[in-house]
GROMACS .gro file of C-alpha atoms in nm:
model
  159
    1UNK     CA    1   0.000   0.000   0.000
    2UNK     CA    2   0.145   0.354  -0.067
    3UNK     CA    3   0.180   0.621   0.162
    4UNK     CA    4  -0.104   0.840  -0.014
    5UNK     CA    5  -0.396   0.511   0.067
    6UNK     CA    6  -0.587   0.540   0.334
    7UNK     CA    7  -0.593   0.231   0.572
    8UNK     CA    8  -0.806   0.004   0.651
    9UNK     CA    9  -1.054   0.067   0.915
   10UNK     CA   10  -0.999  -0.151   1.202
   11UNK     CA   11  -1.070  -0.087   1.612
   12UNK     CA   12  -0.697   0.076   1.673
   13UNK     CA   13  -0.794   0.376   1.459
   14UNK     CA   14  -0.837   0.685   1.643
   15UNK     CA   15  -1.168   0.883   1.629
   16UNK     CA   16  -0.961   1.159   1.435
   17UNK     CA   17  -0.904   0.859   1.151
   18UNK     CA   18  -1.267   0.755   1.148
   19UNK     CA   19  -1.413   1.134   1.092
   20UNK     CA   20  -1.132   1.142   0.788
   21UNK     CA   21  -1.313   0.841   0.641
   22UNK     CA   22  -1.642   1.002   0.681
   23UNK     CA   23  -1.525   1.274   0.544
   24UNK     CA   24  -1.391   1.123   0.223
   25UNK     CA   25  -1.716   0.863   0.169
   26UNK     CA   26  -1.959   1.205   0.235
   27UNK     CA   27  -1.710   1.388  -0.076
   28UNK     CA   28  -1.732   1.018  -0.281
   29UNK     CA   29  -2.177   1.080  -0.225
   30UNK     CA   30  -2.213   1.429  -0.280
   31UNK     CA   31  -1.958   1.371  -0.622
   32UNK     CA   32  -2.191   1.074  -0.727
   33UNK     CA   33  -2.489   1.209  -0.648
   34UNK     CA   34  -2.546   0.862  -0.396
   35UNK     CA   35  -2.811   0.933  -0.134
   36UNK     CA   36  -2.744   0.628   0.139
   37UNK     CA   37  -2.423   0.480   0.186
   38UNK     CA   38  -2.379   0.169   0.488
   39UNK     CA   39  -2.023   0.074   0.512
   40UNK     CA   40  -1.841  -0.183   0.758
   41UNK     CA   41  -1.479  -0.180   0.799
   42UNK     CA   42  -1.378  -0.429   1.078
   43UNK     CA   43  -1.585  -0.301   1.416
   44UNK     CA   44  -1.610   0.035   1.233
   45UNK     CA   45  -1.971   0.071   1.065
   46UNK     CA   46  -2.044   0.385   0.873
   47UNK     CA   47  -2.396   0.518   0.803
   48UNK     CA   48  -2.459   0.813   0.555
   49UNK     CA   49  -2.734   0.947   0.415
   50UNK     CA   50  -2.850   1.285   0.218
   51UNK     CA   51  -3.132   1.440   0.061
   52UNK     CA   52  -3.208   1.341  -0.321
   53UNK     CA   53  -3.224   1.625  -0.538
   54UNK     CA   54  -3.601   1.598  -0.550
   55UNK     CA   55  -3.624   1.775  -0.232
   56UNK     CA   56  -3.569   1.694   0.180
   57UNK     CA   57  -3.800   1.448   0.292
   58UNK     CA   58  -3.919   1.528   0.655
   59UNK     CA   59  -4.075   1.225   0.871
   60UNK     CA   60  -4.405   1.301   1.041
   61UNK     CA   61  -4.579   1.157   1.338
   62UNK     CA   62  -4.701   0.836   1.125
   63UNK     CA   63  -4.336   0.746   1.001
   64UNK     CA   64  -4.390   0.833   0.624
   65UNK     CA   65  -4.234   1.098   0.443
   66UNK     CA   66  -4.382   1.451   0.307
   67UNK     CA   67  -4.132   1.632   0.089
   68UNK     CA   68  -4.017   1.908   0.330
   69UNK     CA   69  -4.027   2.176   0.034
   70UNK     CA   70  -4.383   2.131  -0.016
   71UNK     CA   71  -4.469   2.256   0.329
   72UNK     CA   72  -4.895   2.282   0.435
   73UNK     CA   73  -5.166   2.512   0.377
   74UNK     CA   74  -5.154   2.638   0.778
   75UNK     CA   75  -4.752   2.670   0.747
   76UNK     CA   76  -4.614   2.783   0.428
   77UNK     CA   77  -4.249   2.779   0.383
   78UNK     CA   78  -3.925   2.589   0.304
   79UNK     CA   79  -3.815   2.348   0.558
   80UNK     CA   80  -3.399   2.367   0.608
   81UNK     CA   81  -3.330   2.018   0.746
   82UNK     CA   82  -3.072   1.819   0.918
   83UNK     CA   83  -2.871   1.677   0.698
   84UNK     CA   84  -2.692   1.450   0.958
   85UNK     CA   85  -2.747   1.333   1.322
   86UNK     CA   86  -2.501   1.518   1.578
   87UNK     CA   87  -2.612   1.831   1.893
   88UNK     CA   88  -2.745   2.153   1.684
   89UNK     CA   89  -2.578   2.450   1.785
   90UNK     CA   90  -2.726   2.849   1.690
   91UNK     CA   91  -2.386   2.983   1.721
   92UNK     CA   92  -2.034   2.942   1.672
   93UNK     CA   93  -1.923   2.975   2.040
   94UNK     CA   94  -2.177   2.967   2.372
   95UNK     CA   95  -2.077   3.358   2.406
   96UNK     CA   96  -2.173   3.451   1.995
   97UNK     CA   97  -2.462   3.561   1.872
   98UNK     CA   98  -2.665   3.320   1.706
   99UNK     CA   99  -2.577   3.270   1.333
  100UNK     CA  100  -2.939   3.396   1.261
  101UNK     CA  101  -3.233   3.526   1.405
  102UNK     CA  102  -3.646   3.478   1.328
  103UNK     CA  103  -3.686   3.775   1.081
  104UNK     CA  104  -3.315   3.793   0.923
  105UNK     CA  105  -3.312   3.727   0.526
  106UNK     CA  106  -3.081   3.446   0.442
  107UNK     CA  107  -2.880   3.347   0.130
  108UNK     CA  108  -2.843   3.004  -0.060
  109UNK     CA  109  -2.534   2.883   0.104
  110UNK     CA  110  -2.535   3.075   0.406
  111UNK     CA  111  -2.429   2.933   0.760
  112UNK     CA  112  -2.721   2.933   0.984
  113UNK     CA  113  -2.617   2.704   1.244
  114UNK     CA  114  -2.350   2.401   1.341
  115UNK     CA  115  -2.446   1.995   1.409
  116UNK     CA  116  -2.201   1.850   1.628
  117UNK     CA  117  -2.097   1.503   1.509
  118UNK     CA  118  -1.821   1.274   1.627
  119UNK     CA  119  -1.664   1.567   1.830
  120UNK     CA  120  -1.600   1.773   1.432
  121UNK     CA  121  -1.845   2.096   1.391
  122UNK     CA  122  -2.010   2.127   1.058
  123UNK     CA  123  -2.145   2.411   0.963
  124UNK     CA  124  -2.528   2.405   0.802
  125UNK     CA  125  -2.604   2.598   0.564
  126UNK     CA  126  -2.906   2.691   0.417
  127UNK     CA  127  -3.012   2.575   0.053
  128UNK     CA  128  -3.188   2.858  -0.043
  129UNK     CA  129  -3.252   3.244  -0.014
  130UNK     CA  130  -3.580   3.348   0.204
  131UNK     CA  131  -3.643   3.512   0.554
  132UNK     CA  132  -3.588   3.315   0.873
  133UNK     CA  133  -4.013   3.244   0.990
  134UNK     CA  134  -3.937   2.997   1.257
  135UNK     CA  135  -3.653   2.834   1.441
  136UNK     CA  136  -3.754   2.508   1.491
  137UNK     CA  137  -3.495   2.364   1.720
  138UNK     CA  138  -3.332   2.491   2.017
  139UNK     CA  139  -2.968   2.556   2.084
  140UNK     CA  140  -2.771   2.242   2.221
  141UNK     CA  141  -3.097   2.007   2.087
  142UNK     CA  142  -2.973   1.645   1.951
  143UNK     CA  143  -3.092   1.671   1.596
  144UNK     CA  144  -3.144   1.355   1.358
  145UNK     CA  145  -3.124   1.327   0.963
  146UNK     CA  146  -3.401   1.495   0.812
  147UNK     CA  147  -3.493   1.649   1.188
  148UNK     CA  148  -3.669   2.031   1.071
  149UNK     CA  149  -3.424   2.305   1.187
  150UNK     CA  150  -3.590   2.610   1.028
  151UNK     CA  151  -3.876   2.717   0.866
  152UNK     CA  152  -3.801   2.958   0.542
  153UNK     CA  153  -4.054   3.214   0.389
  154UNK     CA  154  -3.942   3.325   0.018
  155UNK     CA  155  -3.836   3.697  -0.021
  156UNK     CA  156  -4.119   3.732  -0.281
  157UNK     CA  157  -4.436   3.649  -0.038
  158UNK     CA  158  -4.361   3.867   0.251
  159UNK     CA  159  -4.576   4.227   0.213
   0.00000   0.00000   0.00000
């Protein structure tokens, strides 16, 4: 093996090695366009999903899915979504302000808040421009995949 392969997963790799791997297999799904990836590498076993391109789907109370884009009559709006399982944060640091507030207007690709997973912040980021309606989640709340962080209005419908 050359110095450039990655190694084997196997129980004597640190937690720093096993967040590289998800790392690289999340870069290898997002290139490929792959939506669920289950991978077991000695006692290491790796879980990944992601929203298809067809939109976040967003559990209810009876266990199916409603696309999370479509939103309801009584709540209009774009659901942003977890798009892994980790704590939600609303700011960078306990003593920040919160990335964003009910009322700001937000940006496609705009941070709006952090997951913690496997000790690594990532930062979420919204998927589309529209003004902050609702937080859905509160600071420090364990969030899973597909779990509804924020509730979007578009630009266009506010008068």
């Amino acid at each position: 093996m050359s110095s450039s392969e990655t190694p084997p997963a196997t129980s004597e790799q640190s937690p720093d090695q096993v967040a590289e791997l998800v790392r690289s297999f999340a870069a290898v799904m997002r290139q490929a366009e792959v939506t669920e990836l289950d991978v077991e590498l000695g006692s290491v076993s790796i879980r990944l999903r992601r929203p298809s391109r067809g939109g976040n789907v967003v559990p209810d109370d009876s266990g199916s899915g409603v696309p999370a884009d479509m939103g309801t009559a009584a709540e209009p709006g774009h659901l942003v979504t977890a798009p892994m399982v980790g704590t939600f944060y609303m700011s960078p640091t306990p003593s920040a302000s919160p990335f964003v507030m009910v009322g700001d207007e937000v940006h496609a690709g705009q941070t709006i808040g952090i997951i913690e997973a496997m000790k690594i912040m990532n930062e979420i980021t919204t998927d589309r421009s529209g003004i902050v309606q609702e937080m859905l989640v509160i600071d420090g709340q364990p969030v899973e995949y597909g779990s509804p962080l924020f509730r979007l209005e578009s630009q266009g419908s506010r008068s």
